[in-house]
Structure formats: structure tokens, C-alpha cells
Short mmCIF file of C-alpha atoms and ligand atoms in Angstrom, two decimals:
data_model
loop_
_atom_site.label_atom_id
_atom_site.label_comp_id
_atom_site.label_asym_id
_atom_site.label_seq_id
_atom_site.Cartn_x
_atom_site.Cartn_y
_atom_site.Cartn_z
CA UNK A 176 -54.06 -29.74 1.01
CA UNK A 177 -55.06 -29.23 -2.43
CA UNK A 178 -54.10 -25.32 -2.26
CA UNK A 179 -50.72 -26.04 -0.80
CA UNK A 180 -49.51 -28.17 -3.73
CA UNK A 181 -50.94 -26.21 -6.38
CA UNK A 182 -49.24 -22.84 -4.21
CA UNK A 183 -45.84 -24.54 -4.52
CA UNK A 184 -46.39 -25.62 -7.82
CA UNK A 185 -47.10 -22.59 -8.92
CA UNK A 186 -44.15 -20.91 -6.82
CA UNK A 187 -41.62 -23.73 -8.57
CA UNK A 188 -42.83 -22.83 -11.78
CA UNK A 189 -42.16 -18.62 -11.49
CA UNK A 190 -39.16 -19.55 -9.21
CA UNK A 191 -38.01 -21.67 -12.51
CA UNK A 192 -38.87 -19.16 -15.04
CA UNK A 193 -37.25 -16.23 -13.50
CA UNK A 194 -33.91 -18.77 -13.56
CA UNK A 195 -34.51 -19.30 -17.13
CA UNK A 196 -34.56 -15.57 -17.63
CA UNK A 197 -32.04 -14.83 -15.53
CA UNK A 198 -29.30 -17.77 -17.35
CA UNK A 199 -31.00 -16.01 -20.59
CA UNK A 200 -30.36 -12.40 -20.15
CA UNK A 201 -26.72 -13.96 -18.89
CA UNK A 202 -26.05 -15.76 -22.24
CA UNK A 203 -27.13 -12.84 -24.32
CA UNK A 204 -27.46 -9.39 -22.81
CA UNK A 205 -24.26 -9.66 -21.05
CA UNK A 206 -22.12 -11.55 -23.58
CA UNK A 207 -20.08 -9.02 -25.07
CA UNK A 208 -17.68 -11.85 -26.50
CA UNK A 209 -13.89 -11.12 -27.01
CA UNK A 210 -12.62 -7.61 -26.32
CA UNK A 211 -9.41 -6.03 -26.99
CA UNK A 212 -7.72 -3.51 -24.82
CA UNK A 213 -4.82 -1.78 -26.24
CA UNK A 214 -2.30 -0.60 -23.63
CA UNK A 215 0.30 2.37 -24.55
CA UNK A 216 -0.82 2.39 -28.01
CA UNK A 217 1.54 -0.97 -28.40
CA UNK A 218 0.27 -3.91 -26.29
CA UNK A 219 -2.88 -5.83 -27.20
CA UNK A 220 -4.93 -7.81 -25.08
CA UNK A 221 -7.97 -10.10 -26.37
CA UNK A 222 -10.03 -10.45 -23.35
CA UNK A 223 -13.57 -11.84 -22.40
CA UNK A 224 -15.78 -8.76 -22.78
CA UNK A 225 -18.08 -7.94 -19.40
CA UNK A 226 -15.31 -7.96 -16.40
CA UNK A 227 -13.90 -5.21 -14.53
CA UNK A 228 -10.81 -3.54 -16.44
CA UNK A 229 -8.89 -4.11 -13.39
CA UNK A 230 -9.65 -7.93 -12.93
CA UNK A 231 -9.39 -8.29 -16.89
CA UNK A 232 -5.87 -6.53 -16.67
CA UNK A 233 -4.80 -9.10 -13.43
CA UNK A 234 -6.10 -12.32 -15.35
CA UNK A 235 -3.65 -11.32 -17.82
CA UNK A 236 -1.19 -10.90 -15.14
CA UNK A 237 -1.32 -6.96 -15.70
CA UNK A 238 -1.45 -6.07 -11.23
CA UNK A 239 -2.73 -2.25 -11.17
CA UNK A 240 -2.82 -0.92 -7.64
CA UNK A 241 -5.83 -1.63 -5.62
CA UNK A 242 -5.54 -0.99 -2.24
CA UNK A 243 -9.55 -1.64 -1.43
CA UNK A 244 -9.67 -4.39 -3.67
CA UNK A 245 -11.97 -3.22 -6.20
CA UNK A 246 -14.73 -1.32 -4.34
CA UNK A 247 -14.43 1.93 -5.48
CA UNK A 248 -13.41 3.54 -2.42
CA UNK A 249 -9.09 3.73 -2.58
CA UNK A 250 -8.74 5.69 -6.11
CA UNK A 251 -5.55 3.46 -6.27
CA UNK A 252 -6.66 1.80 -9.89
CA UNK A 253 -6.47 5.18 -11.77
CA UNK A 254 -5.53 5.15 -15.72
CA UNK A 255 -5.91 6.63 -18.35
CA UNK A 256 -8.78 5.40 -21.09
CA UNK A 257 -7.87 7.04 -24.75
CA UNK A 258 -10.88 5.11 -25.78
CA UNK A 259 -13.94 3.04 -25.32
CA UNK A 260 -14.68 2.90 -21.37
CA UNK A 261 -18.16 4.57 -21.50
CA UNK A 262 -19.59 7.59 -19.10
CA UNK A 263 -17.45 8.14 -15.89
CA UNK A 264 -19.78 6.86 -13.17
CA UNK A 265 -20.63 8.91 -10.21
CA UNK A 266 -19.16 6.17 -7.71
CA UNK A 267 -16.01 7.43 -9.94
CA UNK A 268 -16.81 11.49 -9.67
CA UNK A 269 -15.67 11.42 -5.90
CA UNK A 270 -11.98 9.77 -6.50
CA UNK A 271 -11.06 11.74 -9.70
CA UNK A 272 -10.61 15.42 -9.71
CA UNK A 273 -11.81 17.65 -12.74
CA UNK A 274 -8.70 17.94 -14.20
CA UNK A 275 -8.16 14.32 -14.06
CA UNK A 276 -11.81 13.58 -15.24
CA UNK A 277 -10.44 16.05 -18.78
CA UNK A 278 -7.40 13.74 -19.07
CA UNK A 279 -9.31 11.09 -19.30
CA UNK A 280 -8.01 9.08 -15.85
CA UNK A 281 -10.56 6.64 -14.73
CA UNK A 282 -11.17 4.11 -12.33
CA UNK A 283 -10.11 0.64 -13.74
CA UNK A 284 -12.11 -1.28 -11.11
CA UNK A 285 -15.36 0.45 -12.25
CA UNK A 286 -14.80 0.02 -15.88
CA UNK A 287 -17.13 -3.23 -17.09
CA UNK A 288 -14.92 -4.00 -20.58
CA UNK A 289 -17.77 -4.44 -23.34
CA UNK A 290 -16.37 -2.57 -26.44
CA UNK A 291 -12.63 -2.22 -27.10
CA UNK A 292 -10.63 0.17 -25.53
CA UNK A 293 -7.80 2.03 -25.24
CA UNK A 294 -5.30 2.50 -22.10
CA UNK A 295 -2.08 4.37 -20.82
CA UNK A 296 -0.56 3.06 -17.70
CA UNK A 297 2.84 3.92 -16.24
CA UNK A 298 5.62 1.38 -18.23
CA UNK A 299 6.63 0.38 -14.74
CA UNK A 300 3.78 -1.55 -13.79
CA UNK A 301 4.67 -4.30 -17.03
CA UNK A 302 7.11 -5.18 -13.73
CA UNK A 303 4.90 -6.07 -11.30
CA UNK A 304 4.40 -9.67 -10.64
CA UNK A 305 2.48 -12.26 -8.60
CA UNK A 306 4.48 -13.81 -6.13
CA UNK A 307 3.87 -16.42 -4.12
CA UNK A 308 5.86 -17.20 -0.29
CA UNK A 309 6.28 -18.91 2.81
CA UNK A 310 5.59 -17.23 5.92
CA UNK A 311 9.23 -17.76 7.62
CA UNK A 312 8.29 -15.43 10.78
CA UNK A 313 5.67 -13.67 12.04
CA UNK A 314 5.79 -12.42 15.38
CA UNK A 315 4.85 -9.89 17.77
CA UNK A 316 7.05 -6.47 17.66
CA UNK A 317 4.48 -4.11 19.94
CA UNK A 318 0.97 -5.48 21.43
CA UNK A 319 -0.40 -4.50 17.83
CA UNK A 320 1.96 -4.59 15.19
CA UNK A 321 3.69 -7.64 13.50
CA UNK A 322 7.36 -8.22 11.87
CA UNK A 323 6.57 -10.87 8.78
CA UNK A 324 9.02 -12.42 7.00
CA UNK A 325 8.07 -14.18 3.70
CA UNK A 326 10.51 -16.22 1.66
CA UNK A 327 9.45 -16.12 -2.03
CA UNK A 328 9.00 -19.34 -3.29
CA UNK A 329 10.34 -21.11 -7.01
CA UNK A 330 13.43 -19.35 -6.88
CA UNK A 331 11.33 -16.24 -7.62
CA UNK A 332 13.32 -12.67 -6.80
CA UNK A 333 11.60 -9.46 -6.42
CA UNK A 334 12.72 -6.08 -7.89
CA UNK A 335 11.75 -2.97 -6.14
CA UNK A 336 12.96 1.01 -4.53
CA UNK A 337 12.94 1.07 -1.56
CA UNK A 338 10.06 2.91 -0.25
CA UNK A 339 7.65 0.92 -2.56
CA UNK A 340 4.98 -1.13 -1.43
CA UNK A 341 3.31 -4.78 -2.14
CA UNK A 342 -0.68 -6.04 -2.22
CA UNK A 343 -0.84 -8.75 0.10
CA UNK A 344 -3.79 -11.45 -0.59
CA UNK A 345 -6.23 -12.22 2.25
CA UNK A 346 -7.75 -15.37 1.29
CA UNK A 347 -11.40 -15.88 2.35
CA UNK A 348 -11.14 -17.24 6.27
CA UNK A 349 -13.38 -18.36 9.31
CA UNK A 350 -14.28 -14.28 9.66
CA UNK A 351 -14.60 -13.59 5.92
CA UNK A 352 -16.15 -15.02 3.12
CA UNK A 353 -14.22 -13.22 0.60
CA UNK A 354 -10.53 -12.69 -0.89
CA UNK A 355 -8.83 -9.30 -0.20
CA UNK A 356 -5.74 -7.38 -1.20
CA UNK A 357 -4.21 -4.83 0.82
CA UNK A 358 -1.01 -2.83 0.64
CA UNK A 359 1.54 -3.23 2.77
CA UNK A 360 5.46 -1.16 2.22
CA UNK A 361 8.24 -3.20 2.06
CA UNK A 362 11.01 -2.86 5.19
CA UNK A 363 13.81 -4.91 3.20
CA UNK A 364 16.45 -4.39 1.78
CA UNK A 365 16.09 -4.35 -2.12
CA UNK A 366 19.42 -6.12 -2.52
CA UNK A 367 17.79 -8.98 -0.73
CA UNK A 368 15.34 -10.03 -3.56
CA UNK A 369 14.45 -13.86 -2.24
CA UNK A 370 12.44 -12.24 0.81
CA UNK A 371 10.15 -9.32 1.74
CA UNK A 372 9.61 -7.57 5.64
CA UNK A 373 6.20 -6.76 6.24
CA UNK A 374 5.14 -4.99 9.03
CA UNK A 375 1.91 -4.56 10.01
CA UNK A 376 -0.37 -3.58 12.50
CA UNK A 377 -3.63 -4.90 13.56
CA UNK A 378 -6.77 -3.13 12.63
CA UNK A 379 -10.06 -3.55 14.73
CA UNK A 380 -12.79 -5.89 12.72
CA UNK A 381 -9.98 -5.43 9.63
CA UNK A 382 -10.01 -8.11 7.26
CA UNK A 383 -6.69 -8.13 6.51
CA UNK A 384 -4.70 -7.60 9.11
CA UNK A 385 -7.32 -9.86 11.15
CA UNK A 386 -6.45 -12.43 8.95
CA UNK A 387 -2.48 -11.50 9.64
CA UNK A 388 -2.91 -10.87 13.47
CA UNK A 389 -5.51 -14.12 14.36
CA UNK A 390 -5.12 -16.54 11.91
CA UNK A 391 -1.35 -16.63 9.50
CA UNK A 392 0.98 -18.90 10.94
CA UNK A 393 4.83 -19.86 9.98
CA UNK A 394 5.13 -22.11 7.11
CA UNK A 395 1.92 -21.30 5.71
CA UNK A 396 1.48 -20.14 2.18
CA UNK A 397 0.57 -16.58 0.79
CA UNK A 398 0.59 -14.48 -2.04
CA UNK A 399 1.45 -11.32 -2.69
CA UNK A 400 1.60 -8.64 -6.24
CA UNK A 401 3.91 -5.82 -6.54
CA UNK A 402 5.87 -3.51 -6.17
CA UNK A 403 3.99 -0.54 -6.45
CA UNK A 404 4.50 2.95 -5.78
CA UNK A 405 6.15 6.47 -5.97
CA UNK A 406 7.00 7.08 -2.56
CA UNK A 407 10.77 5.80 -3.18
CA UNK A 408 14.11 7.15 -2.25
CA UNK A 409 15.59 9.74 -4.67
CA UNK A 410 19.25 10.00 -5.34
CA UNK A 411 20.83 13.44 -4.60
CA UNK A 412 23.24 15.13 -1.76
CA UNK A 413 20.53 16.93 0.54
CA UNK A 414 19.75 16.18 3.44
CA UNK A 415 17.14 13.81 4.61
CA UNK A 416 14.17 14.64 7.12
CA UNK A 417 12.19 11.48 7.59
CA UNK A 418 8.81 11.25 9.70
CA UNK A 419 6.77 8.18 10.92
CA UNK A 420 4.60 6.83 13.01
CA UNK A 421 3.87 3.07 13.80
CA UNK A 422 3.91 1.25 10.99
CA UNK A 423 5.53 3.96 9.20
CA UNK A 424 8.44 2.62 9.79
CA UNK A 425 8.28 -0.15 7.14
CA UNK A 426 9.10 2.30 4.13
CA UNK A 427 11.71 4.32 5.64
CA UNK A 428 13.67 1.08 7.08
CA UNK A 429 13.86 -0.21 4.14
CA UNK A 430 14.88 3.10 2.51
CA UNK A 431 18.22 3.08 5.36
CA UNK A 432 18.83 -0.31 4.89
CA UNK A 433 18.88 0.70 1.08
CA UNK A 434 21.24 3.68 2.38
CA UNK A 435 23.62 1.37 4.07
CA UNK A 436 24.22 -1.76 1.61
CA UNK A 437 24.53 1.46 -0.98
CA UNK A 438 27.36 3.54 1.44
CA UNK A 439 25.28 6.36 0.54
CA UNK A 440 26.69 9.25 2.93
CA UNK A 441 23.95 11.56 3.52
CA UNK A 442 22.67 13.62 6.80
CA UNK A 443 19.96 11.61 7.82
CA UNK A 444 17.24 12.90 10.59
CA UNK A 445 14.41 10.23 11.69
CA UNK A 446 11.78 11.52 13.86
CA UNK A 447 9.58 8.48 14.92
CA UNK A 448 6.53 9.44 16.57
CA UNK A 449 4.78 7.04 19.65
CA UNK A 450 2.46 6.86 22.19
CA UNK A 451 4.04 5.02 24.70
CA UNK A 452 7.30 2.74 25.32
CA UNK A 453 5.31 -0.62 24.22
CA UNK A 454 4.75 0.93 20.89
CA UNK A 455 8.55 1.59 20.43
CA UNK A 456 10.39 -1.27 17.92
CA UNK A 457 13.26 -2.13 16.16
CA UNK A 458 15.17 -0.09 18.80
CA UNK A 459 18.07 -2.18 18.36
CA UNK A 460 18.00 -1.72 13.96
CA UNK A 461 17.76 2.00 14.55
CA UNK A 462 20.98 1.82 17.11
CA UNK A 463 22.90 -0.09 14.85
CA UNK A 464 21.97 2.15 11.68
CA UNK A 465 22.92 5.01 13.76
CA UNK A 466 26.44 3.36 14.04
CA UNK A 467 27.05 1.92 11.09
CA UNK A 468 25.33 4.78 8.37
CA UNK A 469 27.18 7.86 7.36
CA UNK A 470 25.34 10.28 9.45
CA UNK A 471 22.49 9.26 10.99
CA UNK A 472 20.08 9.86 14.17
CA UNK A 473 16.75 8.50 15.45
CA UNK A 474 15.08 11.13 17.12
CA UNK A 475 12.09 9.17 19.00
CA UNK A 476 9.30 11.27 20.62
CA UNK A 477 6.77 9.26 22.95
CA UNK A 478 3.21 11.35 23.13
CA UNK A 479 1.42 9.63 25.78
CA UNK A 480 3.93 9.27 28.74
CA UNK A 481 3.92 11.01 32.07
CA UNK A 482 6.66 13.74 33.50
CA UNK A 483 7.35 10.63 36.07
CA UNK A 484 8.04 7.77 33.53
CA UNK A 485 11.53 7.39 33.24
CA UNK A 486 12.07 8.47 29.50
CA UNK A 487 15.40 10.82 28.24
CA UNK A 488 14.58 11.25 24.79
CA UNK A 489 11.74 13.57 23.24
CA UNK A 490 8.24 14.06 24.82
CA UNK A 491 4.89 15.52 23.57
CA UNK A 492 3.56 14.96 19.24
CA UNK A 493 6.46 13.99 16.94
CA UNK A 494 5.97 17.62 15.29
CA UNK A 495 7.49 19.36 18.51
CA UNK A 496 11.25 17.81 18.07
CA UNK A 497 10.88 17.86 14.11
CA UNK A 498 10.48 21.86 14.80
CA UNK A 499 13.62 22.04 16.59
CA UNK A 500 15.77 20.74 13.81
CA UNK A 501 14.05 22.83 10.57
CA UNK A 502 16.87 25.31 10.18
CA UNK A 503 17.82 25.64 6.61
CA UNK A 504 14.84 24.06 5.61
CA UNK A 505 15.38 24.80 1.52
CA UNK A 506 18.63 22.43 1.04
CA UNK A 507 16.37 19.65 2.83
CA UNK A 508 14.16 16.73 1.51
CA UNK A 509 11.48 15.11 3.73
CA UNK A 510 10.52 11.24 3.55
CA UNK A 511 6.91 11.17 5.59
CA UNK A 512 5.07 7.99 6.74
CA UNK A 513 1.89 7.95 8.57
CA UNK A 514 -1.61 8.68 9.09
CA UNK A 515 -3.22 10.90 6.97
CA UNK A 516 -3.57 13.45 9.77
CA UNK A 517 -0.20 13.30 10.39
CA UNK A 518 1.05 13.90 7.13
CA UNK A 519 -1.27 16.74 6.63
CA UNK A 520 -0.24 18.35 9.83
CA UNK A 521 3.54 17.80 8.53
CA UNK A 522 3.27 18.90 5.20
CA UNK A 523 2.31 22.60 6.64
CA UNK A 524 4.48 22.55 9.06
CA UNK A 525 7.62 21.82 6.44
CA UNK A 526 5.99 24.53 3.54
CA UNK A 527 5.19 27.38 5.75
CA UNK A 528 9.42 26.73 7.21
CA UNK A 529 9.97 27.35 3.31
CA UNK A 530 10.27 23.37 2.42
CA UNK A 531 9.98 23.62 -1.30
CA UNK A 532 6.67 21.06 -1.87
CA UNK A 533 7.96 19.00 -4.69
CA UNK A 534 11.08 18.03 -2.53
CA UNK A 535 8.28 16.49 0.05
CA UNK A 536 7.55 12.97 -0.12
CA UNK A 537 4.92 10.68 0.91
CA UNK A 538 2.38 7.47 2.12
CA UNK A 539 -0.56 8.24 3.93
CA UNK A 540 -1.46 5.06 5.67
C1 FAD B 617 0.59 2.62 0.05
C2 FAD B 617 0.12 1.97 1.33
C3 FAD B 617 1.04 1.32 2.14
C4 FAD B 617 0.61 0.73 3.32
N1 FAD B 617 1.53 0.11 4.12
C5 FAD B 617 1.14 -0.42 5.29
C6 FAD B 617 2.09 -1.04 6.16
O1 FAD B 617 3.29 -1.12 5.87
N2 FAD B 617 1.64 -1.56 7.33
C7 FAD B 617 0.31 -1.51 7.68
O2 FAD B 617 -0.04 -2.02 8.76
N3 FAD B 617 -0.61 -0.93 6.87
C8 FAD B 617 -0.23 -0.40 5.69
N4 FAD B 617 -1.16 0.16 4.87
C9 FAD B 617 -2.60 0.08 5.24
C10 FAD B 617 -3.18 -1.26 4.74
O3 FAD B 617 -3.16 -1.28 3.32
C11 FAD B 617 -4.62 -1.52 5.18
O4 FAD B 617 -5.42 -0.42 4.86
C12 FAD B 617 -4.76 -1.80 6.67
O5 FAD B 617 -3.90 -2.85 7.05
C13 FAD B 617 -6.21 -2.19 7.02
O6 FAD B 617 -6.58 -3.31 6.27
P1 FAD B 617 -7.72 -4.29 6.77
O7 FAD B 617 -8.09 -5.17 5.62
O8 FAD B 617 -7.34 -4.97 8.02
O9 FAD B 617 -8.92 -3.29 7.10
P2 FAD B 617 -10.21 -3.04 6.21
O10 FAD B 617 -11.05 -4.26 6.17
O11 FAD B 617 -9.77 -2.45 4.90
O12 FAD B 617 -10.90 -1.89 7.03
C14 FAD B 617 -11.81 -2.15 8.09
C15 FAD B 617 -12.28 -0.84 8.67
O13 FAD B 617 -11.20 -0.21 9.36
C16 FAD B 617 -10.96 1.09 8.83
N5 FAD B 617 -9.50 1.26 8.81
C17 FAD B 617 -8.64 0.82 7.85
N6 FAD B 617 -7.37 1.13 8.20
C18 FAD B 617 -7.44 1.78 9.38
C19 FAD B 617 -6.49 2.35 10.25
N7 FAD B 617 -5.16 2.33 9.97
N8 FAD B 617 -6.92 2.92 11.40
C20 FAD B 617 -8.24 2.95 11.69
N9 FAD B 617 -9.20 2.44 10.91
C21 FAD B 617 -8.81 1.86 9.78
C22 FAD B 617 -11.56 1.08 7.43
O14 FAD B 617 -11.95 2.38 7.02
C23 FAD B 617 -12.75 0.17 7.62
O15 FAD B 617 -13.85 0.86 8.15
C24 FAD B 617 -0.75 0.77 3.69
C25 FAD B 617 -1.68 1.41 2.86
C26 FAD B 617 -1.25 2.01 1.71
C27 FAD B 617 -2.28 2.69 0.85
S1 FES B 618 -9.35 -0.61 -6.59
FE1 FES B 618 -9.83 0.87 -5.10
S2 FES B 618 -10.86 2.38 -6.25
FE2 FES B 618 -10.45 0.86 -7.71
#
């Protein structure tokens, strides 16, 4: 009996020892006090040294893109350090070409501040805010995707191009203990600033879009950061090719609505690639843009459907009617939403028809 208590004793006592160290080492070892970063040689910041650079930026309501969140894994928070920063890490080596490495262009979610330092980000991002909204509708617009609409709350209005994209908060939920942020394009219109159109599609063991599909509701709260992003519509007189798949959509709706509310006259070509008929949407927004825009057609090609299904429009991969239509390929721009596969197989396909690259645009999702 004897041993026992003197064997927890003695357990208590390292147990409490190693805390002591532990608060110790905390207090001193990783106190780096106040910190400035200096952004575009002009802003200061005075920060408290040993956070992230991306979570010191966002408590000072500075939002750099972060589409994992802060793992490492997205390359989304690249910037450029001038000075302080330390040794690139080799978590960093595998997001950040050599090029980029020379430049200086790190990783601000693997950056621990604890010296001052120096940063360039794009001007733009002085523009992104925090927002927060009500969810005014969520519902079902295929078996796995979701329309959202989300009034912004406080008479709060939200500036973007359209093509641009938003971080959407996950709060921690019955399936995760943790808060997330994920990107998600806008499908609005920017002229209406009060609201943003999600849509998004459901992602197997996800945390984000589990937390979309299973658990947001209307009325409840969210918040969101943005906009981000340099997949946006450019202003000229070519012609548009524009390519998506599923969720793809969101980006290049909102890049027609843009089109309409604007009376931009443009040839307009939208190939939207499906499996099936259920994972068709927004049939009816498509037939009315094809009305009401200068001159513009939705070109819909359904992959997965048999010679006996009764279907008019395109069969077989969204490439095979997009190959139909690439005569006089160099006076042409191409808009491209997708998966990453996709966009790849695309991107070819437009260069070696003489596309000129730099007039290609676009979001691998
Ligand atoms: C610029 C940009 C814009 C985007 N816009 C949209 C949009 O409009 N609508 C939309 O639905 N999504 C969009 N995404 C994708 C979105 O940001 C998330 O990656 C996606 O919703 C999955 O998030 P999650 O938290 O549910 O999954 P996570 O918890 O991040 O991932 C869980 C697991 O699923 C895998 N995974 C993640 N995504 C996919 C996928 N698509 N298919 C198969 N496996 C996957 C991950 O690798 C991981 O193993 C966009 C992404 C980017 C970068
Ligand atoms: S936030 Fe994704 S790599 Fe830094």
C-alpha cells in the first residue's frame, strides 16, 4: 500500500515539474515580445512575436489566402519576405519553386514571427475583409451540390470581380473539433454587394462541405473573408471560350451575370461538362442568359449517359464538343473551371490549337 502512494507521489511530483518546465520554457524561450512587420515598405504592424505570419497578419485583420487553413499543404499564403523570416523550411521546399525560393516568396503560414520582418503582398488584399452573414437559403441543386445564399449582415457590402473567390469559416462541429476555412468562388453578381451565391458540393469525410451539406441550416450565422483571386473576367472584344465542370459553374455564372448587368456584347461559348442528367443545374439561368446576353450559348455535354437515354445535346468528355468549336483559336480567350485534371487536359488541348497561353485563364478546384 505503502509503494502505491509513494509511486504516485513520486509520479505527481515529475508530472508537476515537467509543468513547471514546460509554463517556464513558455514564459521565456518562446517570448519573443512585440514584433514589427513592415508591409510594402509603408505599413507597420507591432505584433506579439511567436505566431504564424499568417494568423499575426488576420488578427490584424490583414486575410491572406489560405485555402488549407494553415497546414502547409495549399501554397495559397505565398509572399514575399524582404527581411527577417529565417531559413525556408522543407515543409515550404515542396510549394515554392526555385525561382520563387530566389525572390524571396515564402509561406506565411509557416513563418513563426520572432524578429522583425519585412513583407510585400499584392495592394489588393488591404481590401479584403471579414464578413459576417445569414444563411438565407441553402438547398439542394443536384444529389451533391448546394445553392447558398448568405445575406451579409450590419449593412456590410462586399466588393469583388467576378470570377473571385471567398474563405468560408467552418466552425468546430459534432464531426470536428477544429475551425476551418475553405474557398469557395462567388456565383453573384458583383453589383449585388449585400449578398454572396455559394455553390458547393459535398466532399466525402470533408470538413467543410460536411459541415455545409449535414449540419448549416437557414438563419444560422457564418462568416466568411475575401475576395480573393486572379481568376477574374478581363475587359476586351475577343471572344470567350468558357469550360466547367460541377461546381465550376460558380465563377463563370457570376462572370455572365457580370456580362449581363454590364451589356457587355461579346461571343460567348460555355461548355459545361456532366456525368449524368441529375448533375445538370441552373438549366433555367443558363436558358435565360442565352436569351437575354448579347451572344451567348451553353453547350452541355453529359459523359456518363447511354445511346438509349433520351438526351439531344452533346455526349461523351466535355473536351469532344469544345474541339468542334476551336476554329480561329488565336482571336479567342478561355475562362476554365474545374478539376485539376480537367484543366490540365484543357490547357493542351487549347495551346497545341495555337491558344496563345497568357490569354488562358484559370481555378483548379
Ligand atoms: C480558388 C478555389 C475556389 C474554390 N471554389 C469552390 C466552389 O465554388 N465550390 C466548391 O464546392 N469547392 C470549391 N473549392 C474547393 C474547396 O475550397 C474545398 O477544397 C472543398 O470544398 C473541400 O473542402 P472540405 O473541407 O470539405 O474537404 P477537406 O477536409 O479539405 O478534404 C478532405 C479530403 O478530401 C480530399 N478532397 C478535397 N477536395 C476534394 C475534391 N473536390 N474531390 C475529391 N477529394 C477532395 C482532400 O484531399 C482530403 O483528403 C475551391 C477551391 C479553390 C482553391
Ligand atoms: S495556408 Fe495553405 S500553405 Fe499556407
Amino acid at each position: 500500500m505503502n509503494d502505491i502512494v509513494s509511486t504516485i507521489a513520486i509520479m505527481s511530483g515529475i508530472t508537476g515539474f515537467l509543468a513547471f518546465l514546460l509554463t517556464l520554457a513558455k514564459r521565456t524561450v518562446g517570448d519573443y515580445g512585440m514584433v514589427d512587420i513592415t508591409i510594402n515598405g509603408k505599413k507597420k504592424l507591432e505584433v506579439r512575436g511567436g505566431d504564424t505570419l499568417l494568423s499575426a497578419l488576420s488578427s490584424e485583420k490583414i486575410f491572406i489566402p489560405s485555402a488549407c487553413g494553415g497546414k502547409g499543404t495549399c501554397g495559397y499564403c505565398k509572399l514575399k519576405v524582404i527581411e527577417g523570416g529565417g531559413a525556408i523550411l522543407p515543409m515550404e521546399e515542396g510549394l515554392i519553386s526555385v525561382e520563387e525560393i530566389d525572390a524571396g516568396v515564402r509561406l506565411a503560414c509557416q513563418i513563426k514571427v520572432k524578429e522583425p520582418i519585412k513583407i510585400e503582398i499584392p495592394e489588393d488584399l488591404f481590401n479584403v475583409r471579414e464578413y459576417k452573414a445569414v444563411v438565407r437559403k441553402i438547398e439542394d441543386i443536384t444529389p451533391k451540390i448546394k445553392h447558398l445564399v448568405l445575406d451579409i449582415l450590419e449593412g456590410g457590402e462586399i466588393d469583388f470581380k467576378p470570377g473571385q473567390y471567398v474563405q468560408l469559416v467552418a466552425p468546430p462541429y459534432a464531426e470536428s473539433d477544429e475551425s476551418v476555412q475553405r474557398a469557395y468562388s462567388i456565383a453573384s453578381c458583383p453589383t449585388d454587394k449585400n449578398f454572396i451565391e455559394l455553390i458547393i458540393g459535398y466532399v466525402e469525410g470533408g470538413v467543410c462541405t460536411t459541415y455545409v451539406h449535414k449540419y448549416l441550416k437557414e438563419g444560422d450565422s457564418v462568416s466568411f473573408n475575401g475576395p480573393f483571386g486572379n481568376f477574374f473576367y478581363k475587359d476586351n472584344d475577343r471572344e470567350m471560350i468558357m469550360v466547367a465542370a460541377g461546381t465550376g459553374m460558380a465563377p463563370i455564372l457570376s462572370i455572365l451575370r457580370a456580362m449581363k448587368s454590364s451589356g457587355i456584347e461579346r461571343r460567348c461559348l460555355f461548355f459545361f461538362g456532366a456525368k449524368n442528367r441529375d448533375d445538370l443545374f441552373f438549366m433555367d439561368k443558363m436558358q435565360n442568359l442565352e436569351e437575354s446576353l448579347f451572344d451567348f450559348e451553353f453547350v452541355p455535354a453529359l459523359s456518363r449517359i447511354g445511346p438509349e437515354d433520351d438526351w439531344e445535346g452533346e455526349r461523351g468528355r466535355v473536351t469532344e464538343p469544345l474541339l468542334k468549336h476551336l476554329e480561329h483559336i488565336e482571336n479567342k480567350e478561355a475562362y476554365l473551371c474545374g478539376s485539376p485534371v480537367m484543366i490540365d487536359a484543357i490547357v493542351k488541348l487549347l495551346i497545341e490549337k495555337g491558344m496563345d497561353e497568357e490569354r488562358i485563364y484559370y481555378d483548379k478546384f
